[in-house]
Short mmCIF file of C-alpha atoms and ligand atoms in Angstrom, two decimals:
data_model
loop_
_atom_site.label_atom_id
_atom_site.label_comp_id
_atom_site.label_asym_id
_atom_site.label_seq_id
_atom_site.Cartn_x
_atom_site.Cartn_y
_atom_site.Cartn_z
CA MET A 1 34.57 -10.77 9.17
CA GLU A 2 31.46 -8.96 8.04
CA ALA A 3 29.69 -9.38 4.72
CA ASN A 4 27.82 -6.27 3.69
CA PHE A 5 24.86 -6.49 1.32
CA ALA A 6 26.02 -6.57 -2.24
CA GLN A 7 24.47 -7.48 -5.54
CA ARG A 8 26.26 -10.80 -5.46
CA MET A 9 29.22 -12.07 -3.61
CA GLN A 10 30.99 -15.24 -2.76
CA ILE A 11 33.27 -15.52 0.18
CA SER A 12 35.66 -18.21 1.02
CA THR A 13 35.02 -18.49 4.71
CA ALA A 14 37.13 -19.50 7.52
CA TRP A 15 36.26 -22.90 8.88
CA ILE A 16 32.75 -22.52 10.11
CA ASP A 17 30.07 -24.67 11.58
CA ALA A 18 27.11 -24.13 9.26
CA ASP A 19 24.33 -24.92 11.71
CA LYS A 20 25.63 -22.26 14.08
CA PHE A 21 25.59 -19.61 11.41
CA PRO A 22 24.02 -16.63 13.15
CA ARG A 23 20.85 -15.22 11.52
CA LYS A 24 21.10 -11.59 10.57
CA PRO A 25 18.45 -11.26 7.90
CA THR A 26 18.10 -7.52 7.63
CA SER A 27 21.32 -5.85 6.78
CA PHE A 28 24.46 -7.84 7.18
CA LEU A 29 25.90 -11.16 8.04
CA ARG A 30 28.43 -11.49 10.76
CA PHE A 31 30.62 -14.52 11.06
CA SER A 32 31.75 -14.97 14.57
CA GLY A 33 35.47 -15.50 15.07
CA ARG A 34 34.91 -18.37 17.47
CA PHE A 35 33.70 -20.63 14.64
CA LYS A 36 37.17 -20.55 13.21
CA GLU A 37 38.29 -22.77 16.02
CA HIS A 38 35.98 -25.69 15.18
CA LYS A 39 37.57 -26.46 11.83
CA ARG A 40 34.90 -28.92 10.78
CA HIS A 41 34.22 -28.08 7.11
CA GLN A 42 35.63 -25.55 4.76
CA VAL A 43 32.62 -24.00 3.10
CA PHE A 44 31.87 -21.24 0.68
CA VAL A 45 29.14 -18.83 1.56
CA SER A 46 27.49 -16.99 -1.25
CA ALA A 47 25.01 -14.19 -0.84
CA GLN A 48 22.78 -12.93 -3.58
CA PHE A 49 20.77 -9.76 -3.23
CA ARG A 50 18.46 -8.97 -6.11
CA PRO A 51 16.29 -5.79 -6.12
CA GLU A 52 13.11 -6.27 -8.16
CA ARG A 53 9.98 -4.36 -9.07
CA ASP A 54 6.80 -6.25 -9.92
CA GLU A 55 3.99 -5.27 -12.30
CA ASN A 56 2.08 -3.61 -9.49
CA ARG A 57 5.04 -1.29 -8.90
CA HIS A 58 5.89 -2.86 -5.53
CA ARG A 59 9.58 -2.95 -4.83
CA TRP A 60 11.03 -5.97 -3.18
CA ALA A 61 14.31 -7.72 -2.94
CA SER A 62 15.14 -11.36 -2.83
CA PHE A 63 18.02 -12.27 -0.64
CA GLN A 64 19.55 -15.68 -0.51
CA VAL A 65 22.56 -16.86 1.38
CA SER A 66 23.73 -20.33 0.61
CA CYS A 67 26.48 -22.50 1.71
CA SER A 68 28.44 -24.91 -0.45
CA TYR A 69 31.03 -27.52 0.17
CA LYS A 70 33.45 -28.75 -2.49
CA ASN A 71 31.46 -26.97 -5.22
CA SER A 72 28.17 -28.62 -4.35
CA GLN A 73 25.32 -26.81 -2.64
CA VAL A 74 24.95 -27.86 0.97
CA SER A 75 22.18 -25.66 2.30
CA THR A 76 20.39 -22.39 2.01
CA LEU A 77 21.19 -20.55 5.17
CA GLU A 78 18.95 -17.57 4.65
CA SER A 79 16.37 -16.73 2.05
CA GLU A 80 14.22 -13.64 2.36
CA SER A 81 11.96 -11.47 0.29
CA LEU A 82 12.19 -8.00 1.70
CA GLN A 83 9.57 -5.47 0.66
CA ASP A 84 10.63 -1.88 0.37
CA LEU A 85 14.05 -2.74 1.67
CA PHE A 86 15.46 0.47 0.35
CA ASP A 87 13.56 3.43 -0.89
CA GLU A 88 14.89 4.22 -4.30
CA GLU A 89 12.24 6.89 -4.87
CA ALA A 90 13.15 8.66 -1.63
CA LEU A 91 16.77 8.80 -2.74
CA ILE A 92 15.88 10.24 -6.15
CA LEU A 93 13.59 12.78 -4.50
CA LYS A 94 16.37 13.84 -2.15
CA ASN A 95 18.91 14.21 -4.96
CA LYS A 96 16.54 16.12 -7.20
CA SER A 97 15.49 18.46 -4.41
CA GLN A 98 19.15 19.18 -3.61
CA GLU A 99 19.73 20.01 -7.27
CA ILE A 100 16.96 22.60 -7.48
CA GLU A 101 17.07 23.98 -3.91
CA PRO A 102 19.57 26.81 -4.60
CA TYR A 103 17.43 28.04 -7.50
CA LEU A 104 14.06 27.90 -5.74
CA LYS A 105 15.02 30.81 -3.49
CA GLY A 106 12.15 30.10 -1.13
CA ARG A 107 9.49 30.69 -3.76
CA CYS A 108 6.18 28.97 -3.09
CA ILE A 109 5.05 26.10 -5.28
CA TYR A 110 1.38 26.14 -6.30
CA LEU A 111 -0.06 22.85 -7.46
CA VAL A 112 -2.99 23.31 -9.80
CA GLY A 113 -5.12 20.66 -11.47
CA MET A 114 -8.51 19.06 -11.55
CA MET A 115 -10.20 17.60 -8.48
CA GLY A 116 -8.50 14.35 -7.58
CA SER A 117 -5.34 15.07 -9.56
CA GLY A 118 -3.22 14.49 -6.46
CA LYS A 119 -2.43 18.08 -5.48
CA THR A 120 -2.74 17.25 -1.79
CA THR A 121 -1.09 13.84 -1.92
CA VAL A 122 1.82 14.90 -4.12
CA GLY A 123 2.05 18.32 -2.43
CA LYS A 124 2.71 16.71 0.95
CA ILE A 125 5.52 14.59 -0.48
CA LEU A 126 7.04 17.60 -2.23
CA SER A 127 6.89 19.79 0.86
CA ARG A 128 8.64 17.16 2.98
CA THR A 129 11.28 16.65 0.33
CA ILE A 130 12.19 20.29 -0.17
CA HIS A 131 11.67 21.19 3.49
CA TYR A 132 8.77 23.53 2.80
CA SER A 133 5.52 23.81 4.76
CA PHE A 134 2.41 22.36 3.17
CA CYS A 135 -0.80 24.34 2.82
CA ASP A 136 -4.17 23.15 1.51
CA CYS A 137 -5.97 26.23 0.18
CA ASP A 138 -9.40 24.64 0.80
CA LYS A 139 -8.45 24.21 4.46
CA LEU A 140 -7.43 27.87 4.73
CA VAL A 141 -10.87 28.87 3.42
CA GLU A 142 -12.60 26.51 5.88
CA GLN A 143 -10.65 28.02 8.78
CA ASP A 144 -11.33 31.54 7.63
CA VAL A 145 -15.07 30.98 7.21
CA GLY A 146 -15.28 28.85 10.36
CA VAL A 147 -17.12 26.04 8.61
CA PRO A 148 -15.57 22.57 8.70
CA SER A 149 -15.85 21.61 5.04
CA VAL A 150 -15.90 23.12 1.57
CA ALA A 151 -19.07 21.12 0.88
CA GLU A 152 -20.86 22.95 3.73
CA ILE A 153 -19.52 26.33 2.58
CA PHE A 154 -21.05 25.65 -0.85
CA GLU A 155 -24.31 24.57 0.76
CA ILE A 156 -24.63 27.49 3.16
CA TYR A 157 -23.13 30.38 1.19
CA GLY A 158 -22.93 29.21 -2.42
CA GLU A 159 -20.05 28.87 -4.88
CA ASP A 160 -19.44 32.60 -5.51
CA PHE A 161 -18.82 33.19 -1.81
CA PHE A 162 -16.39 30.25 -1.77
CA ARG A 163 -14.56 31.66 -4.82
CA ASP A 164 -14.14 35.05 -3.12
CA LYS A 165 -12.72 33.37 -0.03
CA GLU A 166 -10.43 31.27 -2.20
CA THR A 167 -9.07 34.44 -3.81
CA GLU A 168 -8.52 36.00 -0.36
CA ALA A 169 -6.63 32.89 0.75
CA LEU A 170 -4.38 33.05 -2.32
CA GLU A 171 -3.77 36.74 -1.70
CA LYS A 172 -2.64 35.97 1.86
CA LEU A 173 -0.38 33.18 0.62
CA SER A 174 1.19 35.43 -2.00
CA ILE A 175 3.35 37.16 0.62
CA GLU A 176 4.56 33.86 2.06
CA HIS A 177 7.69 31.87 1.30
CA ARG A 178 8.60 28.19 1.44
CA PHE A 179 5.09 26.79 1.05
CA VAL A 180 3.84 24.04 -1.21
CA VAL A 181 0.22 25.02 -1.81
CA SER A 182 -2.46 22.60 -2.92
CA THR A 183 -4.97 24.89 -4.63
CA GLY A 184 -8.60 23.98 -5.21
CA GLY A 185 -9.31 22.58 -8.68
CA GLY A 186 -11.23 25.71 -9.67
CA ALA A 187 -8.68 28.29 -8.47
CA VAL A 188 -7.36 28.64 -12.02
CA ILE A 189 -10.54 30.21 -13.39
CA ARG A 190 -9.89 33.71 -12.00
CA ASP A 191 -7.15 35.86 -13.51
CA GLU A 192 -6.72 37.56 -10.13
CA ASN A 193 -5.73 34.22 -8.62
CA TRP A 194 -3.00 33.79 -11.24
CA MET A 195 -1.70 37.22 -10.30
CA TYR A 196 -1.33 36.07 -6.68
CA MET A 197 0.30 32.81 -7.72
CA SER A 198 2.68 34.50 -10.16
CA LYS A 199 5.42 35.17 -7.58
CA GLY A 200 5.65 31.46 -7.02
CA ILE A 201 6.00 28.46 -9.29
CA SER A 202 2.75 27.01 -10.55
CA VAL A 203 2.72 23.34 -11.51
CA TRP A 204 -0.17 21.68 -13.32
CA LEU A 205 -0.78 18.05 -12.42
CA ASP A 206 -2.26 16.83 -15.68
CA VAL A 207 -4.07 13.56 -15.07
CA PRO A 208 -6.31 11.81 -17.64
CA LEU A 209 -10.01 12.17 -16.88
CA GLU A 210 -10.52 8.39 -16.71
CA GLU A 211 -7.97 8.15 -13.92
CA LEU A 212 -9.51 11.14 -12.08
CA ALA A 213 -12.98 9.59 -12.31
CA GLN A 214 -11.65 6.29 -11.01
CA ARG A 215 -9.96 7.93 -8.01
CA ILE A 216 -13.05 10.01 -7.22
CA ALA A 217 -15.43 7.07 -7.60
CA ALA A 218 -13.21 5.16 -5.16
CA VAL A 219 -13.31 7.81 -2.42
CA GLY A 220 -16.81 9.18 -3.04
CA THR A 221 -17.96 12.68 -3.90
CA LYS A 222 -19.11 13.93 -0.46
CA SER A 223 -16.20 16.35 -0.07
CA ARG A 224 -16.47 17.64 -3.66
CA PRO A 225 -19.74 19.52 -4.03
CA LEU A 226 -19.34 20.10 -7.76
CA LEU A 227 -19.43 16.34 -8.32
CA ASP A 228 -21.90 15.34 -5.63
CA ASN A 229 -25.64 14.61 -5.46
CA GLU A 230 -26.14 12.39 -8.44
CA SER A 231 -27.56 8.92 -8.41
CA GLY A 232 -26.26 6.16 -10.66
CA ASP A 233 -22.85 4.80 -11.40
CA ALA A 234 -20.19 6.80 -9.52
CA TYR A 235 -17.49 6.43 -12.19
CA THR A 236 -19.76 7.42 -15.09
CA ASN A 237 -21.13 10.44 -13.22
CA ALA A 238 -17.71 11.64 -12.11
CA PHE A 239 -16.31 11.19 -15.62
CA ARG A 240 -19.14 13.18 -17.21
CA ARG A 241 -18.94 16.08 -14.76
CA LEU A 242 -15.15 16.21 -14.84
CA SER A 243 -15.23 16.28 -18.65
CA THR A 244 -17.58 19.28 -18.63
CA LEU A 245 -15.41 21.14 -16.13
CA PHE A 246 -12.20 20.28 -17.97
CA LYS A 247 -13.53 21.67 -21.26
CA LYS A 248 -14.05 25.02 -19.51
CA ARG A 249 -10.76 24.94 -17.62
CA HIS A 250 -8.06 23.29 -19.64
CA LYS A 251 -6.83 26.55 -21.15
CA ALA A 252 -6.51 28.00 -17.67
CA TYR A 253 -4.43 25.05 -16.46
CA GLU A 254 -2.07 25.65 -19.36
CA ASN A 255 -1.11 28.97 -17.70
CA ALA A 256 0.95 27.03 -15.17
CA LYS A 257 4.70 27.50 -15.46
CA ALA A 258 5.35 23.76 -15.34
CA ARG A 259 3.29 20.77 -16.36
CA VAL A 260 3.47 17.28 -14.96
CA SER A 261 1.70 14.92 -17.31
CA LEU A 262 0.95 11.42 -16.09
CA GLU A 263 0.77 10.23 -19.68
CA ASN A 264 4.32 11.49 -20.24
CA ILE A 265 5.55 9.79 -17.07
CA ALA A 266 3.94 6.51 -18.17
CA ALA A 267 5.59 6.80 -21.59
CA LYS A 268 8.99 7.48 -20.01
CA LEU A 269 8.72 4.51 -17.68
CA GLY A 270 7.17 2.20 -20.24
CA TYR A 271 3.96 1.80 -18.23
CA LYS A 272 0.76 0.95 -20.07
CA ASP A 273 -1.46 2.38 -17.40
CA VAL A 274 -1.16 5.70 -15.53
CA SER A 275 -2.82 4.13 -12.48
CA ASN A 276 0.51 2.45 -11.69
CA ILE A 277 2.28 5.75 -11.23
CA THR A 278 2.88 6.41 -7.55
CA PRO A 279 2.59 9.84 -5.92
CA ALA A 280 6.35 9.72 -5.27
CA MET A 281 7.05 9.21 -8.98
CA ILE A 282 4.82 12.20 -9.73
CA ALA A 283 6.70 14.27 -7.15
CA ILE A 284 9.98 13.27 -8.84
CA GLU A 285 8.64 14.41 -12.22
CA ALA A 286 7.39 17.64 -10.62
CA LEU A 287 10.90 18.40 -9.31
CA GLU A 288 12.30 17.59 -12.74
CA GLN A 289 9.86 19.94 -14.47
CA ILE A 290 10.42 22.67 -11.88
CA GLY A 291 14.17 22.26 -12.42
CA ASN A 292 13.66 22.77 -16.16
CA ILE A 293 12.10 26.21 -15.71
CA LEU A 294 14.35 27.61 -12.99
N1 LIG B 1 -0.71 8.72 -7.91
C1 LIG B 1 -1.83 8.29 -7.36
N2 LIG B 1 -2.24 7.03 -7.58
C2 LIG B 1 -3.38 6.59 -7.04
N3 LIG B 1 -4.21 7.33 -6.26
C3 LIG B 1 -3.85 8.60 -6.02
C4 LIG B 1 -2.65 9.15 -6.55
N4 LIG B 1 -2.57 10.44 -6.14
C5 LIG B 1 -3.66 10.67 -5.40
N5 LIG B 1 -4.43 9.57 -5.31
C6 LIG B 1 -5.71 9.42 -4.60
O1 LIG B 1 -6.67 10.19 -5.31
C7 LIG B 1 -7.50 10.87 -4.39
C8 LIG B 1 -7.42 12.37 -4.65
O2 LIG B 1 -6.11 12.81 -4.33
P1 LIG B 1 -5.87 14.26 -3.71
O3 LIG B 1 -4.43 14.35 -3.40
O4 LIG B 1 -6.83 14.52 -2.60
O5 LIG B 1 -6.25 15.17 -4.96
P2 LIG B 1 -6.57 16.73 -5.03
O6 LIG B 1 -5.95 17.38 -3.81
O7 LIG B 1 -5.94 17.18 -6.30
O8 LIG B 1 -8.06 16.84 -5.07
C9 LIG B 1 -7.05 10.46 -2.99
O9 LIG B 1 -7.87 9.42 -2.56
C10 LIG B 1 -5.64 9.98 -3.20
O10 LIG B 1 -5.29 8.98 -2.27
O1 LIG B 2 -12.62 22.02 -8.96
C1 LIG B 2 -13.26 22.76 -8.17
O2 LIG B 2 -13.94 23.72 -8.56
C2 LIG B 2 -13.17 22.50 -6.71
C3 LIG B 2 -12.20 21.69 -6.23
C4 LIG B 2 -12.08 21.36 -4.81
O3 LIG B 2 -10.71 21.16 -4.44
P1 LIG B 2 -9.85 19.86 -4.87
O4 LIG B 2 -9.35 20.10 -6.27
O5 LIG B 2 -8.76 19.82 -3.89
O6 LIG B 2 -10.76 18.69 -4.80
C5 LIG B 2 -12.68 22.47 -3.94
O7 LIG B 2 -11.89 23.64 -4.01
C6 LIG B 2 -14.05 22.77 -4.38
O8 LIG B 2 -14.82 21.63 -4.15
C7 LIG B 2 -14.14 23.18 -5.83
#
């Protein structure tokens, strides 16, 4: 007899010897037939499997198998708390990607948004989910110029040179298919860039400035020359500079065909704070929003 995981179950067992109950904590319980022969006690085995999600968005499941005899609890045979036992988000991602796949027709997806909005992090999840390749536009520019970082390109050649190279990179990508592209935060400021992105699906990751500043203060500004080289409190500096950039750019971000707003996701899920929204949840919302415009 085999007891598969279920929300809750109670099984009237054969006659089993409780202390020889084999431990199978991960996926199933197996009662060995040979215990039937001992005929010592007739017991009931009950298994309870309860998926939970705590305030910090961690998924876990409590799992308790207990044994009772004549309606009174005898012992807990197995009690576990299993983190990430099943990946609910992965399943939703898979289902959503299957829904939109026939309508994507290989078109590239361009993620646009401010520095730190998660274009790279979410882009990688999306590309794996929809079986596309991932491309970081900044990396293409670095390879093309032969300089290892955007920060050094800014330092050696200046921002205008970088912008020209960024446009060239987007032009090259415009003839490609099946790519999720993480664009640089400033790629939206040139109309020409929008022309290159127009064959694909552009998605704006709209993240509140406070959250962006927090993320950037946490990782530092070394790789982001437009935010670097300022002494003082990292969060305050990042917030101020991001606010100035956003004022100039927000209209341009609105050109994107789809918008993924972290504030909207938080409202849907009943979260008070957008910082609890995982990259996978954002990828799910991105697929949802892409689905809405296909
Ligand atoms: N949903 C998220 N929650 C918390 N941190 C995130 C989230 N998405 C991205 N990050 C973090 O924010 C930083 C910037 O993310 P990244 O993907 O590099 O942004 P972008 O490519 O838009 O500049 C990284 O340190 C990343 O780990
Ligand atoms: O917002 C911007 O103007 C920039 C964003 C950066 O990319 P990320 O958005 O990936 O940080 C990078 O292209 C460059 O530092 C300029």
